[in-house]
DNA sequence: GTCTATATTACGATAGAC
DNA sequence: GTCTATCGTAATATAGAC
């Protein structure tokens, strides 16, 4: 059970509370009653800030998607060899995932019952395709093994990266940062590109 | 929308219909009304076979857990070097996941709102620890890279394997098998142990 | 084994006072 | 901006006929 937060709410601050509850109980498993208890205000007060449950979901997944697509616009994702750009994007995905953990978590759990959810799924697919294109180029340039299909490899790599939301929890309330952030990014990069086997 | 199935139901056959709907709409997003429509019988008829929604979930995740734990009892998972046993377990996990796709999918999406869900999460953790121990032994025997923490590596490898449920769909209704089954298992084994980088 | 009908509770959302 | 009270709907589950 998430506890209250006090002070007056804005759609933004309310969102951070709602997202936590969505993650704990699942979006469908969360009622407006749950949200009101967690926020410490009544149900009707929530409707003063947002039009309903779905708007909270839309705001959350939009934020995650904006951050992810932003990666592809960064300089290091646009210049250099495809393999270098791919490694940069993989590392940045891990960073964004950890920095925007609750929002990305919610994005990755969306199933498709409502219009907002279907829209989110479509944008996710678009992002996946952009990264798959990068991996395809890296394969064409000979920097990636040819015995695993590009589409399949992309899916598996995404699977590894995205699974971080299942267990990563940032450090306590000591301000910024978080212990394993760099460690996790390094581990993912090592496993994705070098695998488990001991370097020879 | 899943369609009906006809003929008289048993708890077992009803389960296969229910699990499909749970996967499409999410467990919390599925009502008894949804289930009755998909099964082609009334709500009350469902209660004749099972005590309620949660029993269907329990039966589904039990099946998945039994199959997964069964892997650890197989001979190849108990004899040989830790690295060999680990590779065998990884391959078998992929196979079980694809063979029992709907049940494992449901297991991996469980969140923890009900007693059944919390029980399933606990058993999953137990299985994870068993595999982590295998990886730890492989590291001790020097067959696995030492620059990524065992616990972290286990989580990431599980993430890659488990993510298969997000996209894998077996072949059409041409009886047994399914095209990519072997291909997927090979790809996972290659990426997990060798990584993306081109073999030198 | 399956149905229709219904009890009971919980849900999302609104009305209107302060 | 927040509240209490409440509307209409949809949820889980049961009763009892066939």
Coordinates of C-alpha atoms (C1' of nucleotides) in Angstrom, one line a residue:
Chain A
X1 CA 0.0 0.0 0.0
X2 CA 1.4 3.3 -1.1
X3 CA 1.0 6.1 1.5
X4 CA -0.3 9.6 1.0
X5 CA 1.7 12.7 -0.1
X6 CA -0.2 15.7 1.2
X7 CA -0.1 19.3 -0.1
X8 CA -2.2 20.3 -3.0
X9 CA -2.1 18.3 -6.1
X10 CA -1.4 19.1 -9.7
X11 CA -2.0 16.6 -12.6
X12 CA 1.8 16.1 -12.5
X13 CA 2.2 15.3 -8.8
X14 CA -1.0 13.2 -8.8
X15 CA 0.5 11.2 -11.7
X16 CA 3.5 10.1 -9.7
X17 CA 1.2 8.7 -7.0
X18 CA -1.1 7.0 -9.5
X19 CA 1.7 5.4 -11.4
X20 CA 3.1 3.8 -8.3
X21 CA -0.3 2.3 -7.5
X22 CA -0.8 1.2 -11.1
X23 CA 2.5 -0.6 -10.9
X24 CA 1.7 -2.3 -7.6
X25 CA -1.8 -3.4 -8.4
X26 CA -1.8 -3.4 -12.2
X27 CA -3.8 -0.8 -14.2
X28 CA -7.0 -2.9 -14.4
X29 CA -6.6 -3.9 -10.8
X30 CA -6.5 -0.3 -9.6
X31 CA -9.8 1.4 -8.8
X32 CA -10.4 5.1 -8.3
X33 CA -10.9 4.3 -4.7
X34 CA -7.4 2.8 -4.5
X35 CA -6.0 6.0 -6.1
X36 CA -7.9 8.2 -3.7
X37 CA -6.6 6.3 -0.7
X38 CA -3.0 6.4 -1.9
X39 CA -3.2 10.1 -2.7
X40 CA -5.0 11.0 0.5
X41 CA -7.8 12.8 -1.2
X42 CA -11.3 11.8 -2.2
X43 CA -12.3 10.2 -5.5
X44 CA -14.1 13.3 -6.7
X45 CA -11.0 15.4 -6.0
X46 CA -9.1 13.3 -8.4
X47 CA -11.7 14.1 -11.1
X48 CA -10.9 17.7 -10.5
X49 CA -7.4 17.2 -11.8
X50 CA -7.8 14.6 -14.5
X51 CA -10.7 13.4 -16.6
X52 CA -10.3 9.8 -15.3
X53 CA -8.1 6.8 -14.9
X54 CA -7.2 6.6 -18.6
X55 CA -5.8 10.1 -18.7
X56 CA -3.4 9.1 -16.0
X57 CA -2.3 6.1 -18.0
X58 CA -1.9 8.2 -21.1
X59 CA 0.3 10.8 -19.4
X60 CA 2.5 8.1 -17.9
X61 CA 3.1 6.1 -21.1
X62 CA 3.6 9.3 -23.1
X63 CA 6.4 10.4 -20.9
X64 CA 8.1 7.0 -21.3
X65 CA 7.7 7.0 -25.0
X66 CA 9.0 10.6 -25.4
X67 CA 12.1 9.7 -23.5
X68 CA 12.8 6.5 -25.5
X69 CA 12.3 8.2 -28.9
X70 CA 14.5 11.0 -27.7
X71 CA 17.4 8.6 -27.6
X72 CA 17.2 8.2 -31.4
X73 CA 17.6 11.9 -31.9
X74 CA 20.8 12.1 -29.8
X75 CA 24.0 12.7 -31.7
X76 CA 25.7 9.4 -30.8
X77 CA 22.7 7.5 -32.1
X78 CA 23.1 9.2 -35.5
X79 CA 26.8 9.2 -36.3
X80 CA 29.4 6.5 -36.4
X81 CA 29.3 2.9 -37.4
X82 CA 26.0 1.0 -37.0
X83 CA 27.5 -1.2 -34.3
X84 CA 28.7 1.9 -32.3
X85 CA 25.3 3.5 -32.6
X86 CA 23.6 0.3 -31.6
X87 CA 25.7 0.0 -28.5
X88 CA 25.0 3.6 -27.6
X89 CA 21.3 3.1 -28.0
X90 CA 21.3 0.0 -25.9
X91 CA 23.2 1.7 -23.1
X92 CA 20.9 4.8 -23.3
X93 CA 17.8 2.5 -23.2
X94 CA 19.0 1.0 -20.0
X95 CA 19.7 4.5 -18.6
X96 CA 16.3 5.9 -19.6
X97 CA 14.6 2.8 -18.3
X98 CA 16.1 3.3 -14.9
X99 CA 15.7 7.0 -14.8
X100 CA 12.0 6.9 -15.8
X101 CA 11.5 3.5 -14.1
X102 CA 7.8 3.8 -13.1
X103 CA 6.7 5.3 -16.4
X104 CA 8.6 2.8 -18.6
X105 CA 7.4 0.0 -16.3
X106 CA 3.8 1.0 -17.0
X107 CA 4.5 1.3 -20.7
X108 CA 5.9 -2.2 -20.9
X109 CA 2.9 -3.7 -19.1
X110 CA 0.2 -2.2 -21.3
X111 CA -2.0 -4.8 -22.9
X112 CA -4.4 -3.2 -25.3
X113 CA -7.9 -3.1 -23.8
X114 CA -8.4 0.6 -24.2
X115 CA -7.6 3.1 -27.0
X116 CA -4.8 4.6 -25.1
X117 CA -3.2 1.2 -24.6
X118 CA -3.4 0.3 -28.3
X119 CA -1.9 3.6 -29.2
X120 CA 1.0 2.9 -26.7
X121 CA 1.6 -0.5 -28.2
X122 CA 1.8 0.9 -31.7
X123 CA 4.3 3.5 -30.7
X124 CA 6.4 0.8 -28.9
X125 CA 6.4 -1.3 -32.1
X126 CA 7.6 1.8 -34.0
X127 CA 10.5 2.2 -31.6
X128 CA 11.4 -1.5 -31.8
X129 CA 11.5 -1.2 -35.6
X130 CA 13.9 1.8 -35.5
X131 CA 16.3 -0.2 -33.3
X132 CA 15.9 -3.3 -35.4
X133 CA 17.0 -1.3 -38.4
X134 CA 20.1 -0.3 -36.5
X135 CA 20.9 -3.9 -35.7
X136 CA 20.3 -4.9 -39.4
X137 CA 22.8 -2.2 -40.5
X138 CA 25.4 -3.5 -38.0
X139 CA 24.9 -7.0 -39.4
X140 CA 25.3 -5.7 -42.9
X141 CA 28.6 -4.1 -41.9
X142 CA 29.8 -7.4 -40.5
X143 CA 30.0 -6.4 -36.8
X144 CA 27.2 -8.6 -35.6
X145 CA 27.0 -12.4 -35.8
X146 CA 25.1 -13.7 -38.9
X147 CA 23.7 -16.9 -37.4
X148 CA 20.9 -15.3 -35.5
X149 CA 18.1 -13.6 -37.4
X150 CA 18.0 -9.8 -37.0
X151 CA 14.4 -9.7 -36.0
X152 CA 14.8 -12.4 -33.5
X153 CA 18.0 -11.0 -32.0
X154 CA 16.3 -7.6 -31.6
X155 CA 13.4 -9.1 -29.7
X156 CA 15.7 -11.0 -27.4
X157 CA 17.9 -8.0 -26.7
X158 CA 14.8 -5.9 -26.0
X159 CA 13.6 -8.7 -23.7
X160 CA 16.7 -8.5 -21.7
X161 CA 16.8 -4.8 -21.4
X162 CA 13.1 -4.4 -20.7
X163 CA 13.2 -7.1 -18.0
X164 CA 15.1 -4.7 -15.8
X165 CA 11.9 -3.1 -14.7
X166 CA 10.9 -6.4 -13.1
X167 CA 13.6 -6.1 -10.4
X168 CA 15.5 -2.8 -10.4
X169 CA 14.7 -0.5 -7.6
X170 CA 16.6 2.8 -7.2
X171 CA 18.4 3.7 -4.0
X172 CA 16.7 5.1 -0.9
X173 CA 15.8 8.7 -0.5
X174 CA 19.3 10.1 -0.5
X175 CA 18.7 12.4 -3.4
X176 CA 20.0 11.6 -6.8
X177 CA 21.7 8.6 -8.4
X178 CA 21.3 5.0 -7.3
X179 CA 24.0 2.4 -6.8
X180 CA 23.8 -0.1 -9.6
X181 CA 22.9 2.2 -12.4
X182 CA 26.3 2.2 -14.1
X183 CA 26.8 -1.4 -13.1
X184 CA 23.6 -2.5 -14.7
X185 CA 24.3 -0.6 -17.9
X186 CA 27.8 -2.2 -18.1
X187 CA 26.4 -5.7 -17.4
X188 CA 23.7 -5.4 -20.1
X189 CA 26.3 -4.1 -22.7
X190 CA 28.7 -7.0 -21.8
X191 CA 26.0 -9.7 -22.0
X192 CA 24.3 -8.3 -25.1
X193 CA 27.5 -8.0 -27.1
X194 CA 29.8 -10.6 -25.4
X195 CA 27.5 -13.1 -23.8
X196 CA 28.0 -15.1 -20.6
X197 CA 31.0 -17.1 -21.8
X198 CA 34.3 -16.2 -20.3
X199 CA 36.3 -13.9 -22.6
X200 CA 39.1 -15.9 -24.2
Chain B
X1 CA -12.0 -11.8 -29.3
X2 CA -11.6 -15.5 -28.7
X3 CA -14.3 -17.6 -30.1
X4 CA -16.3 -20.5 -28.6
X5 CA -15.3 -24.1 -28.4
X6 CA -18.5 -26.1 -28.0
X7 CA -19.1 -29.6 -26.6
X8 CA -19.4 -30.1 -22.9
X9 CA -16.7 -28.7 -20.7
X10 CA -14.4 -30.1 -18.0
X11 CA -12.3 -27.9 -15.7
X12 CA -9.4 -28.7 -18.0
X13 CA -10.9 -27.7 -21.3
X14 CA -12.5 -24.7 -19.7
X15 CA -9.1 -23.7 -18.5
X16 CA -7.6 -23.6 -22.0
X17 CA -10.3 -21.1 -23.0
X18 CA -10.0 -19.0 -19.9
X19 CA -6.2 -18.7 -20.1
X20 CA -6.5 -17.4 -23.7
X21 CA -8.9 -14.7 -22.5
X22 CA -6.7 -13.9 -19.5
X23 CA -3.8 -13.4 -21.8
X24 CA -5.7 -11.2 -24.3
X25 CA -7.4 -8.9 -21.7
X26 CA -5.2 -9.4 -18.6
X27 CA -6.4 -11.3 -15.6
X28 CA -7.9 -8.3 -13.8
X29 CA -9.4 -7.0 -17.1
X30 CA -11.3 -10.2 -17.6
X31 CA -14.8 -10.5 -16.2
X32 CA -16.8 -13.7 -15.8
X33 CA -19.0 -12.3 -18.6
X34 CA -15.9 -12.2 -20.9
X35 CA -15.2 -15.8 -20.0
X36 CA -18.7 -17.0 -20.6
X37 CA -18.8 -15.3 -24.0
X38 CA -15.5 -16.9 -25.0
X39 CA -16.6 -20.3 -23.8
X40 CA -20.0 -20.1 -25.3
X41 CA -21.8 -20.9 -22.0
X42 CA -23.4 -18.8 -19.3
X43 CA -21.6 -17.4 -16.3
X44 CA -23.4 -19.7 -13.9
X45 CA -22.3 -22.7 -16.0
X46 CA -18.7 -21.7 -15.4
X47 CA -19.3 -21.8 -11.6
X48 CA -20.5 -25.4 -12.1
X49 CA -16.9 -26.3 -13.1
X50 CA -14.8 -24.1 -11.0
X51 CA -15.3 -22.1 -7.8
X52 CA -14.4 -18.8 -9.5
X53 CA -11.9 -16.8 -11.5
X54 CA -9.1 -17.3 -9.1
X55 CA -9.2 -21.1 -9.3
X56 CA -8.7 -20.8 -13.1
X57 CA -5.7 -18.7 -12.5
X58 CA -4.3 -21.1 -9.9
X59 CA -4.7 -24.1 -12.2
X60 CA -2.9 -22.2 -15.0
X61 CA 0.1 -21.0 -13.0
X62 CA 0.4 -24.4 -11.2
X63 CA 0.8 -26.1 -14.5
X64 CA 3.5 -23.7 -15.7
X65 CA 5.4 -24.0 -12.4
X66 CA 5.2 -27.8 -12.4
X67 CA 6.7 -27.9 -15.9
X68 CA 9.5 -25.5 -15.0
X69 CA 10.5 -27.2 -11.8
X70 CA 10.4 -30.5 -13.7
X71 CA 13.3 -29.3 -15.7
X72 CA 15.6 -29.3 -12.6
X73 CA 14.8 -33.0 -12.0
X74 CA 15.8 -34.1 -15.4
X75 CA 19.1 -36.0 -15.7
X76 CA 21.0 -33.5 -17.8
X77 CA 20.2 -30.8 -15.2
X78 CA 21.8 -32.9 -12.5
X79 CA 25.0 -34.4 -14.1
X80 CA 28.0 -32.9 -15.8
X81 CA 29.8 -29.6 -15.3
X82 CA 27.8 -26.6 -14.0
X83 CA 28.2 -24.8 -17.4
X84 CA 26.8 -27.8 -19.2
X85 CA 23.9 -28.2 -16.8
X86 CA 23.2 -24.4 -17.1
X87 CA 23.1 -24.5 -20.9
X88 CA 20.8 -27.5 -20.7
X89 CA 18.4 -25.8 -18.3
X90 CA 18.4 -22.6 -20.4
X91 CA 17.5 -24.6 -23.5
X92 CA 14.8 -26.6 -21.7
X93 CA 13.4 -23.4 -20.2
X94 CA 12.9 -22.0 -23.7
X95 CA 11.3 -25.3 -24.8
X96 CA 8.9 -25.4 -21.9
X97 CA 8.0 -21.8 -22.3
X98 CA 7.1 -22.4 -25.9
X99 CA 5.3 -25.7 -25.3
X100 CA 3.3 -24.3 -22.4
X101 CA 3.1 -20.8 -23.8
X102 CA -0.2 -19.6 -22.5
X103 CA 0.3 -21.0 -19.0
X104 CA 3.8 -19.6 -18.7
X105 CA 2.7 -16.3 -20.1
X106 CA 0.1 -16.0 -17.4
X107 CA 2.6 -17.0 -14.7
X108 CA 5.0 -14.3 -15.8
X109 CA 2.3 -11.6 -15.8
X110 CA 1.1 -12.3 -12.3
X111 CA 1.3 -9.3 -10.0
X112 CA 0.4 -10.1 -6.4
X113 CA -3.1 -8.8 -5.7
X114 CA -4.6 -12.1 -4.6
X115 CA -3.3 -15.0 -2.4
X116 CA -2.9 -17.2 -5.5
X117 CA -0.8 -14.5 -7.2
X118 CA 1.5 -14.1 -4.2
X119 CA 2.0 -17.8 -4.0
X120 CA 2.9 -18.0 -7.6
X121 CA 5.4 -15.1 -7.2
X122 CA 7.1 -16.9 -4.3
X123 CA 7.5 -20.2 -6.3
X124 CA 8.9 -18.3 -9.2
X125 CA 11.5 -16.7 -7.0
X126 CA 12.4 -20.2 -5.7
X127 CA 12.9 -21.4 -9.3
X128 CA 15.1 -18.4 -10.0
X129 CA 17.3 -19.1 -7.1
X130 CA 17.8 -22.7 -8.2
X131 CA 19.0 -21.5 -11.6
X132 CA 21.1 -18.7 -10.0
X133 CA 22.9 -21.4 -8.0
X134 CA 23.7 -23.2 -11.2
X135 CA 25.2 -20.1 -12.7
X136 CA 27.2 -19.4 -9.5
X137 CA 28.7 -22.9 -9.7
X138 CA 29.6 -22.3 -13.4
X139 CA 31.3 -19.1 -12.4
X140 CA 33.2 -20.9 -9.7
X141 CA 34.4 -23.5 -12.2
X142 CA 35.6 -20.7 -14.4
X143 CA 33.3 -21.2 -17.3
X144 CA 31.4 -18.0 -17.0
X145 CA 32.7 -14.5 -17.1
X146 CA 33.5 -13.0 -13.7
X147 CA 33.0 -9.3 -14.5
X148 CA 29.2 -9.5 -14.2
X149 CA 27.6 -10.3 -10.9
X150 CA 25.9 -13.7 -10.7
X151 CA 22.6 -12.4 -9.4
X152 CA 22.5 -9.7 -12.0
X153 CA 23.4 -12.0 -14.8
X154 CA 20.7 -14.5 -13.8
X155 CA 18.1 -11.8 -13.9
X156 CA 19.1 -10.6 -17.3
X157 CA 19.2 -14.1 -18.8
X158 CA 15.8 -14.8 -17.3
X159 CA 14.6 -11.6 -18.8
X160 CA 15.7 -12.6 -22.2
X161 CA 14.2 -16.0 -22.0
X162 CA 10.9 -14.9 -20.4
X163 CA 10.5 -12.2 -23.0
X164 CA 9.8 -14.8 -25.6
X165 CA 6.2 -15.0 -24.4
X166 CA 5.7 -11.4 -25.6
X167 CA 6.0 -12.3 -29.3
X168 CA 6.3 -16.0 -29.9
X169 CA 3.2 -17.6 -31.5
X170 CA 3.1 -21.2 -32.4
X171 CA 2.4 -22.3 -36.0
X172 CA -1.1 -22.7 -37.4
X173 CA -3.3 -25.7 -36.7
X174 CA -1.2 -28.2 -38.6
X175 CA -0.8 -30.5 -35.7
X176 CA 2.4 -30.6 -33.7
X177 CA 5.5 -28.6 -33.7
X178 CA 6.0 -25.0 -34.8
X179 CA 8.6 -23.5 -37.1
X180 CA 10.8 -21.5 -35.0
X181 CA 11.0 -23.7 -31.9
X182 CA 14.4 -25.0 -32.5
X183 CA 15.6 -21.8 -34.1
X184 CA 14.5 -19.8 -31.0
X185 CA 16.2 -22.2 -28.6
X186 CA 19.4 -22.0 -30.7
X187 CA 19.3 -18.2 -30.9
X188 CA 18.8 -17.8 -27.1
X189 CA 21.6 -20.2 -26.4
X190 CA 23.9 -18.4 -28.8
X191 CA 23.1 -14.9 -27.5
X192 CA 23.1 -15.9 -23.8
X193 CA 26.5 -17.6 -24.0
X194 CA 28.2 -15.9 -26.9
X195 CA 26.6 -12.5 -27.2
X196 CA 25.7 -10.5 -30.3
X197 CA 29.3 -9.8 -31.4
X198 CA 30.6 -11.8 -34.4
X199 CA 32.5 -14.9 -33.4
X200 CA 36.1 -14.3 -34.1
Chain C
dG1 C1' -24.6 -29.2 -17.5
dT2 C1' -26.8 -25.6 -18.7
dC3 C1' -30.0 -22.0 -18.3
dT4 C1' -32.6 -17.4 -16.6
dA5 C1' -33.1 -14.5 -12.8
dT6 C1' -31.3 -12.1 -9.1
dA7 C1' -28.7 -10.8 -4.8
dT8 C1' -25.0 -8.0 -3.4
dT9 C1' -21.1 -5.5 -3.8
dA10 C1' -17.8 -2.5 -6.2
dC11 C1' -16.8 0.5 -9.9
dG12 C1' -16.3 5.0 -12.6
dA13 C1' -18.2 9.2 -12.6
dT14 C1' -21.1 13.4 -11.3
dA15 C1' -23.8 16.9 -8.3
dG16 C1' -23.6 20.3 -5.4
dA17 C1' -22.0 22.2 -0.7
dC18 C1' -18.2 24.5 1.5
Chain D
dG1 C1' -9.5 22.2 -4.2
dT2 C1' -11.7 19.3 -1.5
dC3 C1' -15.5 17.1 0.5
dT4 C1' -20.0 13.9 1.1
dA5 C1' -23.7 11.8 -1.2
dT6 C1' -25.3 9.5 -4.9
dC7 C1' -26.3 7.9 -9.7
dG8 C1' -26.1 4.2 -13.1
dT9 C1' -23.5 0.4 -14.5
dA10 C1' -21.0 -3.8 -14.3
dA11 C1' -18.8 -7.0 -11.4
dT12 C1' -18.8 -11.7 -8.7
dA13 C1' -21.5 -15.1 -7.2
dT14 C1' -25.8 -17.8 -6.0
dA15 C1' -30.7 -19.8 -6.5
dG16 C1' -33.5 -22.7 -8.6
dA17 C1' -35.8 -24.4 -13.0
dC18 C1' -35.1 -27.7 -16.7

